[in-house]
Amino acid sequence: VTMIIYRNIMPIRIDLRATRARLLEMFTDVTCNPEIMKNATDAYFSLLQGFILSLDGTTQENKMRFIQNFKWTDTLQGNTPSAQQDAVFELASMAFNVALWYTKFASRLAGKEKYVHIPRLITPAEKGRDLDPRVIDAYIIQCQAEAQEVTIARAIELKHNATLIAALAFETANFYQKADHTLNTLEPECSSKWRKYLQLKQHFYMAYAYCYHGQTLLASDKCGEAIRSLQEAEKCYSRAEGLCKEYRQTKGPGTTAKPSEQLFFLKLGSLIKNTLEKCQRENGFIYFHKVPAEAPQLELKASYGLAEPVPFELPPLSEQCTAEVYATFDLTKGAKNDKAKPKEEEVKPVKEPDLKPQKDTGCVIS
């Protein structure tokens, strides 16, 4: 019986360790692309599911689910790891990090699949950890906002009409505001820096919305309203500049971006200034419209161009994980072996690769 167990189980455990190590390597490999990442993810998840799904045709819990302890550090908690002896915890944690890799690569959103498995955790995620629903929600919303940033930059480059750009910018600003509000119940020491970033992006895209809405109003011969809209754009842009300074000075986990130094940010300041001056000149020579005291209410809705998440699906169960193999697995033998193992090493944080943009478009994904 021992030889059968060894022959059937050991290859799966060896392959599981190898595919996990391979997937972790991909997080820091600058040559990794979405196809390579998908292959590495599928290879590991197809085997890991053999420790989660029922393999004996019953509704009972997989007896291999709780045999291995997994440790992960978290985005907002520094190098202090959280640990659970649960393969579902490993699946959700690894999926979270795969999703983060995709956001860094800026190719697709891959966040919502985690919700299928998080409710199954025996031990609920601690507050402020990566699997805290507030943290996950904030990341998903921020992903959508950053995907739309690319859409806005493309729309400006292709000289789409000002109405569409204003609507896209307005909805992007709302995404950032929603992400910020999602984090408002987290402890300030771990969320303040992130929230400052979300707030500066919200005001930046509100400035874009008011600027392009002003262009739409001017094209409709509503020069007074256009001036007021551009004045509001100036206020929002000034607030975004102030928040950039506060963001750099706020202590917290993660690297510090420099959005105020990006070409995309700087161009908007010049655009607002020049467009406002143009409106004021034309109002002085042609229109003679009164400038309203109140800023226009933005009720803009983009008709197209909105970013949509790409559904994330787990790969099929590995062919190695069969009912026959499952039946030969001896939990008591595994427990004895685990006791003989030396103490696990400290969890070391994974250093992110410095992924440079392919083109100098002035648009940077955080």
Short mmCIF file of C-alpha atoms in Angstrom, two decimals:
data_model
loop_
_atom_site.label_atom_id
_atom_site.label_comp_id
_atom_site.label_asym_id
_atom_site.label_seq_id
_atom_site.Cartn_x
_atom_site.Cartn_y
_atom_site.Cartn_z
CA VAL A 1 0.00 0.00 0.00
CA THR A 2 2.85 2.36 0.85
CA MET A 3 4.37 1.91 -2.62
CA ILE A 4 1.00 2.65 -4.27
CA ILE A 5 0.63 5.82 -2.21
CA TYR A 6 4.15 6.91 -3.10
CA ARG A 7 3.74 6.27 -6.82
CA ASN A 8 0.34 7.94 -7.10
CA ILE A 9 0.58 10.90 -4.73
CA MET A 10 4.21 11.96 -4.84
CA PRO A 11 4.21 13.00 -8.55
CA ILE A 12 1.23 15.27 -7.88
CA ARG A 13 2.87 16.88 -4.83
CA ILE A 14 6.15 17.31 -6.72
CA ASP A 15 4.36 18.86 -9.71
CA LEU A 16 2.33 21.09 -7.38
CA ARG A 17 5.49 22.51 -5.80
CA ALA A 18 7.16 22.93 -9.20
CA THR A 19 4.21 24.69 -10.84
CA ARG A 20 3.79 26.96 -7.79
CA ALA A 21 7.48 27.93 -7.90
CA ARG A 22 7.18 28.57 -11.64
CA LEU A 23 4.13 30.82 -11.16
CA LEU A 24 5.86 32.82 -8.42
CA GLU A 25 8.86 33.32 -10.72
CA MET A 26 6.56 34.80 -13.38
CA PHE A 27 5.55 37.65 -11.03
CA THR A 28 9.10 39.04 -11.19
CA ASP A 29 10.05 38.02 -14.73
CA VAL A 30 10.13 41.12 -16.96
CA THR A 31 9.81 38.93 -20.08
CA CYS A 32 6.52 37.40 -18.90
CA ASN A 33 3.47 38.19 -21.03
CA PRO A 34 -0.24 37.34 -20.60
CA GLU A 35 0.06 34.06 -22.53
CA ILE A 36 2.97 32.84 -20.38
CA MET A 37 1.18 33.97 -17.21
CA LYS A 38 -2.02 32.16 -18.21
CA ASN A 39 -0.13 28.94 -18.92
CA ALA A 40 1.69 29.11 -15.59
CA THR A 41 -1.53 29.92 -13.72
CA ASP A 42 -3.50 27.13 -15.40
CA ALA A 43 -0.76 24.59 -14.68
CA TYR A 44 -0.80 25.37 -10.96
CA PHE A 45 -4.53 25.89 -10.47
CA SER A 46 -5.43 22.66 -12.33
CA LEU A 47 -3.37 20.70 -9.77
CA LEU A 48 -4.37 22.79 -6.76
CA GLN A 49 -8.04 22.08 -7.44
CA GLY A 50 -7.27 18.42 -6.79
CA PHE A 51 -6.91 19.46 -3.14
CA ILE A 52 -10.21 21.38 -3.11
CA LEU A 53 -12.82 19.76 -5.35
CA SER A 54 -14.57 16.54 -4.36
CA LEU A 55 -12.87 13.68 -6.22
CA ASP A 56 -14.81 10.73 -4.84
CA GLY A 57 -18.23 11.63 -6.22
CA THR A 58 -19.64 12.67 -2.82
CA THR A 59 -20.51 16.04 -1.32
CA GLN A 60 -17.96 15.62 1.48
CA GLU A 61 -15.02 17.99 1.86
CA ASN A 62 -11.84 16.98 0.05
CA LYS A 63 -9.69 15.30 2.73
CA MET A 64 -6.52 16.87 1.26
CA ARG A 65 -7.77 20.46 1.58
CA PHE A 66 -6.33 21.08 5.06
CA ILE A 67 -3.01 19.18 4.98
CA GLN A 68 -0.74 22.09 4.01
CA ASN A 69 -0.13 25.43 5.74
CA PHE A 70 0.12 28.45 3.41
CA LYS A 71 1.56 31.87 4.26
CA TRP A 72 1.12 35.12 2.37
CA THR A 73 2.13 38.71 3.08
CA ASP A 74 -0.45 41.40 2.28
CA THR A 75 -0.48 44.65 0.31
CA LEU A 76 -1.31 46.89 3.27
CA GLN A 77 0.30 44.95 6.15
CA GLY A 78 4.01 45.07 5.33
CA ASN A 79 5.98 41.85 5.87
CA THR A 80 3.70 40.42 8.56
CA PRO A 81 2.21 37.28 6.95
CA SER A 82 -1.23 35.77 7.35
CA ALA A 83 -1.40 31.97 7.36
CA GLN A 84 -4.12 29.34 6.99
CA GLN A 85 -3.90 25.57 6.63
CA ASP A 86 -6.36 25.61 3.77
CA ALA A 87 -5.94 25.06 0.02
CA VAL A 88 -8.86 27.47 -0.66
CA PHE A 89 -6.87 30.22 1.11
CA GLU A 90 -3.94 29.44 -1.20
CA LEU A 91 -6.19 29.52 -4.30
CA ALA A 92 -7.75 32.86 -3.35
CA SER A 93 -4.39 34.41 -2.36
CA MET A 94 -2.62 33.27 -5.52
CA ALA A 95 -5.56 34.42 -7.68
CA PHE A 96 -5.33 37.83 -5.99
CA ASN A 97 -1.66 38.14 -6.92
CA VAL A 98 -2.26 36.94 -10.47
CA ALA A 99 -4.94 39.64 -10.75
CA LEU A 100 -2.46 42.26 -9.51
CA TRP A 101 0.06 41.12 -12.14
CA TYR A 102 -2.54 41.65 -14.86
CA THR A 103 -3.25 45.17 -13.58
CA LYS A 104 0.48 45.94 -13.71
CA PHE A 105 0.66 44.57 -17.23
CA ALA A 106 -2.51 46.58 -17.99
CA SER A 107 -4.02 43.97 -20.22
CA ARG A 108 -7.19 42.85 -18.46
CA LEU A 109 -9.06 42.73 -15.17
CA ALA A 110 -9.01 39.47 -13.27
CA GLY A 111 -10.45 40.10 -9.86
CA LYS A 112 -13.98 38.82 -9.45
CA GLU A 113 -13.24 35.08 -9.51
CA LYS A 114 -11.93 35.29 -5.93
CA TYR A 115 -15.43 35.95 -4.60
CA VAL A 116 -16.45 32.41 -5.56
CA HIS A 117 -13.94 30.94 -3.10
CA ILE A 118 -13.52 33.49 -0.29
CA PRO A 119 -16.87 32.60 1.38
CA ARG A 120 -15.60 29.00 1.62
CA LEU A 121 -12.68 29.96 3.87
CA ILE A 122 -12.92 28.33 7.31
CA THR A 123 -11.10 31.32 8.83
CA PRO A 124 -12.48 34.67 7.53
CA ALA A 125 -9.96 37.15 6.13
CA GLU A 126 -8.61 39.56 8.75
CA LYS A 127 -9.37 43.27 8.42
CA GLY A 128 -7.03 45.03 6.02
CA ARG A 129 -5.65 41.80 4.52
CA ASP A 130 -5.64 41.22 0.77
CA LEU A 131 -8.72 39.00 0.97
CA ASP A 132 -10.70 41.59 2.96
CA PRO A 133 -13.73 42.32 0.70
CA ARG A 134 -13.10 46.08 1.00
CA VAL A 135 -9.56 45.71 -0.31
CA ILE A 136 -10.70 43.47 -3.16
CA ASP A 137 -13.57 45.81 -4.08
CA ALA A 138 -11.22 48.80 -4.12
CA TYR A 139 -8.79 46.98 -6.42
CA ILE A 140 -11.55 45.89 -8.81
CA ILE A 141 -12.99 49.41 -9.06
CA GLN A 142 -9.52 50.93 -9.47
CA CYS A 143 -8.81 48.41 -12.24
CA GLN A 144 -11.87 49.60 -14.14
CA ALA A 145 -10.89 53.23 -13.64
CA GLU A 146 -7.33 52.64 -14.86
CA ALA A 147 -8.56 50.69 -17.87
CA GLN A 148 -10.72 53.69 -18.77
CA GLU A 149 -7.71 55.98 -18.43
CA VAL A 150 -6.26 54.16 -21.41
CA THR A 151 -9.55 54.64 -23.28
CA ILE A 152 -9.55 58.38 -22.51
CA ALA A 153 -5.94 58.79 -23.65
CA ARG A 154 -6.79 56.95 -26.87
CA ALA A 155 -9.92 59.05 -27.44
CA ILE A 156 -7.90 62.27 -27.05
CA GLU A 157 -5.17 60.98 -29.35
CA LEU A 158 -7.76 60.11 -32.03
CA LYS A 159 -9.49 63.48 -31.53
CA HIS A 160 -12.91 62.07 -30.65
CA ASN A 161 -15.63 64.59 -29.84
CA ALA A 162 -15.41 66.52 -26.58
CA THR A 163 -18.78 65.21 -25.35
CA LEU A 164 -17.57 61.60 -25.32
CA ILE A 165 -14.25 62.48 -23.65
CA ALA A 166 -16.03 64.51 -20.96
CA ALA A 167 -18.43 61.63 -20.25
CA LEU A 168 -15.63 59.06 -20.04
CA ALA A 169 -13.63 61.32 -17.72
CA PHE A 170 -16.66 61.93 -15.51
CA GLU A 171 -17.38 58.21 -15.14
CA THR A 172 -13.69 57.51 -14.47
CA ALA A 173 -13.67 60.13 -11.72
CA ASN A 174 -16.73 58.45 -10.21
CA PHE A 175 -14.94 55.10 -10.24
CA TYR A 176 -12.02 56.59 -8.29
CA GLN A 177 -14.42 58.21 -5.81
CA LYS A 178 -16.22 54.89 -5.33
CA ALA A 179 -12.90 53.07 -4.73
CA ASP A 180 -11.91 55.72 -2.17
CA HIS A 181 -15.22 55.39 -0.31
CA THR A 182 -14.77 51.60 -0.25
CA LEU A 183 -11.65 52.07 1.90
CA ASN A 184 -13.06 54.66 4.32
CA THR A 185 -13.61 52.10 7.10
CA LEU A 186 -10.07 50.71 6.98
CA GLU A 187 -7.49 51.86 9.53
CA PRO A 188 -5.85 55.13 8.33
CA GLU A 189 -2.30 53.88 8.97
CA CYS A 190 -2.66 51.27 6.23
CA SER A 191 -5.12 52.99 3.85
CA SER A 192 -4.34 56.75 3.93
CA LYS A 193 -1.69 56.69 1.20
CA TRP A 194 -3.84 54.60 -1.13
CA ARG A 195 -6.84 56.86 -0.51
CA LYS A 196 -4.80 60.01 -1.28
CA TYR A 197 -3.90 58.46 -4.62
CA LEU A 198 -7.53 57.64 -5.41
CA GLN A 199 -8.62 61.15 -4.40
CA LEU A 200 -6.05 62.91 -6.57
CA LYS A 201 -7.10 60.77 -9.53
CA GLN A 202 -10.76 61.59 -8.87
CA HIS A 203 -10.11 65.36 -8.93
CA PHE A 204 -7.82 65.03 -11.95
CA TYR A 205 -10.51 63.35 -14.04
CA MET A 206 -13.19 65.73 -12.79
CA ALA A 207 -10.93 68.49 -14.14
CA TYR A 208 -10.85 66.65 -17.47
CA ALA A 209 -14.63 66.29 -17.45
CA TYR A 210 -15.25 70.01 -16.79
CA CYS A 211 -12.61 71.02 -19.34
CA TYR A 212 -14.10 69.01 -22.20
CA HIS A 213 -17.65 69.82 -21.11
CA GLY A 214 -16.63 73.47 -21.43
CA GLN A 215 -15.53 72.81 -25.01
CA THR A 216 -18.93 71.24 -25.73
CA LEU A 217 -20.73 74.27 -24.28
CA LEU A 218 -18.61 76.67 -26.32
CA ALA A 219 -19.39 74.72 -29.50
CA SER A 220 -23.09 75.17 -28.62
CA ASP A 221 -22.59 78.97 -28.29
CA LYS A 222 -23.02 78.86 -24.49
CA CYS A 223 -19.90 80.83 -23.79
CA GLY A 224 -20.79 82.01 -20.28
CA GLU A 225 -21.51 78.45 -19.12
CA ALA A 226 -18.35 77.27 -20.88
CA ILE A 227 -16.26 79.77 -18.90
CA ARG A 228 -17.83 78.62 -15.64
CA SER A 229 -17.18 74.97 -16.50
CA LEU A 230 -13.53 75.72 -17.24
CA GLN A 231 -13.18 77.70 -14.02
CA GLU A 232 -14.40 74.59 -12.19
CA ALA A 233 -11.86 72.55 -14.15
CA GLU A 234 -9.15 74.90 -12.83
CA LYS A 235 -10.34 74.32 -9.25
CA CYS A 236 -10.33 70.55 -9.65
CA TYR A 237 -6.91 70.59 -11.28
CA SER A 238 -5.51 72.77 -8.49
CA ARG A 239 -6.97 70.39 -5.90
CA ALA A 240 -5.39 67.44 -7.74
CA GLU A 241 -2.00 69.19 -7.63
CA GLY A 242 -2.40 69.72 -3.88
CA LEU A 243 -3.34 66.08 -3.36
CA CYS A 244 -0.25 65.01 -5.32
CA LYS A 245 1.91 66.76 -2.71
CA GLU A 246 -0.10 65.27 0.17
CA TYR A 247 0.19 61.81 -1.42
CA ARG A 248 3.99 62.05 -1.66
CA GLN A 249 4.20 63.13 1.98
CA THR A 250 1.84 60.45 3.32
CA LYS A 251 3.53 57.39 4.79
CA GLY A 252 2.16 53.98 3.98
CA PRO A 253 2.82 50.65 2.23
CA GLY A 254 3.67 50.48 -1.45
CA THR A 255 5.76 52.52 -3.86
CA THR A 256 5.07 56.21 -4.47
CA ALA A 257 3.95 57.22 -7.96
CA LYS A 258 4.59 60.71 -9.35
CA PRO A 259 1.47 61.51 -11.41
CA SER A 260 2.05 65.28 -11.32
CA GLU A 261 5.28 64.77 -13.28
CA GLN A 262 3.63 62.76 -16.05
CA LEU A 263 3.06 64.36 -19.44
CA PHE A 264 -0.64 63.39 -19.35
CA PHE A 265 -1.07 65.38 -16.12
CA LEU A 266 0.92 68.42 -17.25
CA LYS A 267 -0.87 68.65 -20.61
CA LEU A 268 -4.24 69.02 -18.90
CA GLY A 269 -3.12 72.11 -16.98
CA SER A 270 -2.10 73.82 -20.22
CA LEU A 271 -5.28 72.73 -21.98
CA ILE A 272 -7.52 74.18 -19.27
CA LYS A 273 -5.61 77.46 -19.22
CA ASN A 274 -5.62 77.90 -23.01
CA THR A 275 -9.26 76.89 -23.45
CA LEU A 276 -10.42 79.22 -20.66
CA GLU A 277 -8.49 82.14 -22.17
CA LYS A 278 -10.04 81.40 -25.58
CA CYS A 279 -13.56 81.38 -24.09
CA GLN A 280 -12.95 84.65 -22.21
CA ARG A 281 -11.67 86.35 -25.38
CA GLU A 282 -14.62 85.20 -27.44
CA ASN A 283 -17.06 86.20 -24.73
CA GLY A 284 -15.51 89.68 -24.64
CA PHE A 285 -15.70 90.14 -28.42
CA ILE A 286 -18.71 88.11 -29.53
CA TYR A 287 -21.05 86.64 -26.95
CA PHE A 288 -21.10 88.98 -23.93
CA HIS A 289 -22.72 86.22 -21.86
CA LYS A 290 -23.03 86.39 -18.09
CA VAL A 291 -20.91 83.78 -16.30
CA PRO A 292 -23.12 81.72 -13.95
CA ALA A 293 -22.28 81.71 -10.25
CA GLU A 294 -22.78 77.95 -9.97
CA ALA A 295 -20.78 75.34 -11.85
CA PRO A 296 -22.78 73.25 -14.33
CA GLN A 297 -24.11 69.94 -13.01
CA LEU A 298 -22.43 67.12 -14.86
CA GLU A 299 -24.94 64.46 -15.83
CA LEU A 300 -22.80 62.80 -18.44
CA LYS A 301 -23.12 59.21 -19.59
CA ALA A 302 -20.70 57.64 -22.05
CA SER A 303 -22.51 55.86 -24.87
CA TYR A 304 -19.50 53.65 -25.65
CA GLY A 305 -15.82 53.22 -24.74
CA LEU A 306 -16.42 52.01 -21.17
CA ALA A 307 -14.03 49.31 -19.94
CA GLU A 308 -15.56 45.92 -19.13
CA PRO A 309 -13.90 43.20 -17.04
CA VAL A 310 -12.84 40.03 -18.84
CA PRO A 311 -14.32 36.99 -17.04
CA PHE A 312 -11.72 34.86 -15.30
CA GLU A 313 -12.24 31.09 -15.32
CA LEU A 314 -10.30 28.41 -13.51
CA PRO A 315 -8.74 25.72 -15.72
CA PRO A 316 -10.12 22.17 -15.78
CA LEU A 317 -8.99 19.79 -13.06
CA SER A 318 -5.67 18.12 -13.86
CA GLU A 319 -5.91 14.63 -15.32
CA GLN A 320 -3.50 13.50 -12.57
CA CYS A 321 -6.17 14.16 -9.92
CA THR A 322 -8.38 11.09 -10.15
CA ALA A 323 -10.67 9.29 -7.73
CA GLU A 324 -8.22 6.38 -7.66
CA VAL A 325 -5.33 8.60 -6.59
CA TYR A 326 -7.57 10.32 -4.05
CA ALA A 327 -8.57 7.00 -2.49
CA THR A 328 -4.92 6.02 -1.89
CA PHE A 329 -4.06 9.22 -0.04
CA ASP A 330 -3.31 8.49 3.64
CA LEU A 331 -3.87 11.51 5.89
CA THR A 332 -2.17 9.90 8.90
CA LYS A 333 1.01 9.29 6.92
CA GLY A 334 1.04 12.89 5.73
CA ALA A 335 0.59 14.20 9.27
CA LYS A 336 3.57 12.16 10.54
CA ASN A 337 5.76 13.44 7.75
CA ASP A 338 4.75 17.05 8.43
CA LYS A 339 5.84 16.74 12.08
CA ALA A 340 9.28 15.65 10.97
CA LYS A 341 9.75 18.68 8.74
CA PRO A 342 11.94 21.58 9.91
CA LYS A 343 10.43 24.94 10.83
CA GLU A 344 9.36 26.95 7.77
CA GLU A 345 11.42 29.93 6.72
CA GLU A 346 10.18 33.50 6.96
CA VAL A 347 7.98 34.67 4.10
CA LYS A 348 10.01 37.00 1.91
CA PRO A 349 8.21 39.74 -0.05
CA VAL A 350 8.25 39.48 -3.84
CA LYS A 351 9.95 42.46 -5.47
CA GLU A 352 7.98 43.83 -8.40
CA PRO A 353 9.75 44.09 -11.76
CA ASP A 354 10.14 47.59 -13.18
CA LEU A 355 7.81 47.29 -16.17
CA LYS A 356 8.45 50.18 -18.56
CA PRO A 357 5.65 51.32 -20.91
CA GLN A 358 6.04 50.32 -24.57
CA LYS A 359 5.31 53.84 -25.82
CA ASP A 360 5.69 57.28 -24.29
CA THR A 361 1.98 58.07 -24.40
CA GLY A 362 2.08 59.93 -21.10
CA CYS A 363 -0.46 57.47 -19.67
CA VAL A 364 0.79 55.40 -16.75
CA ILE A 365 -1.03 52.58 -14.99
CA SER A 366 -0.22 52.56 -11.25
#
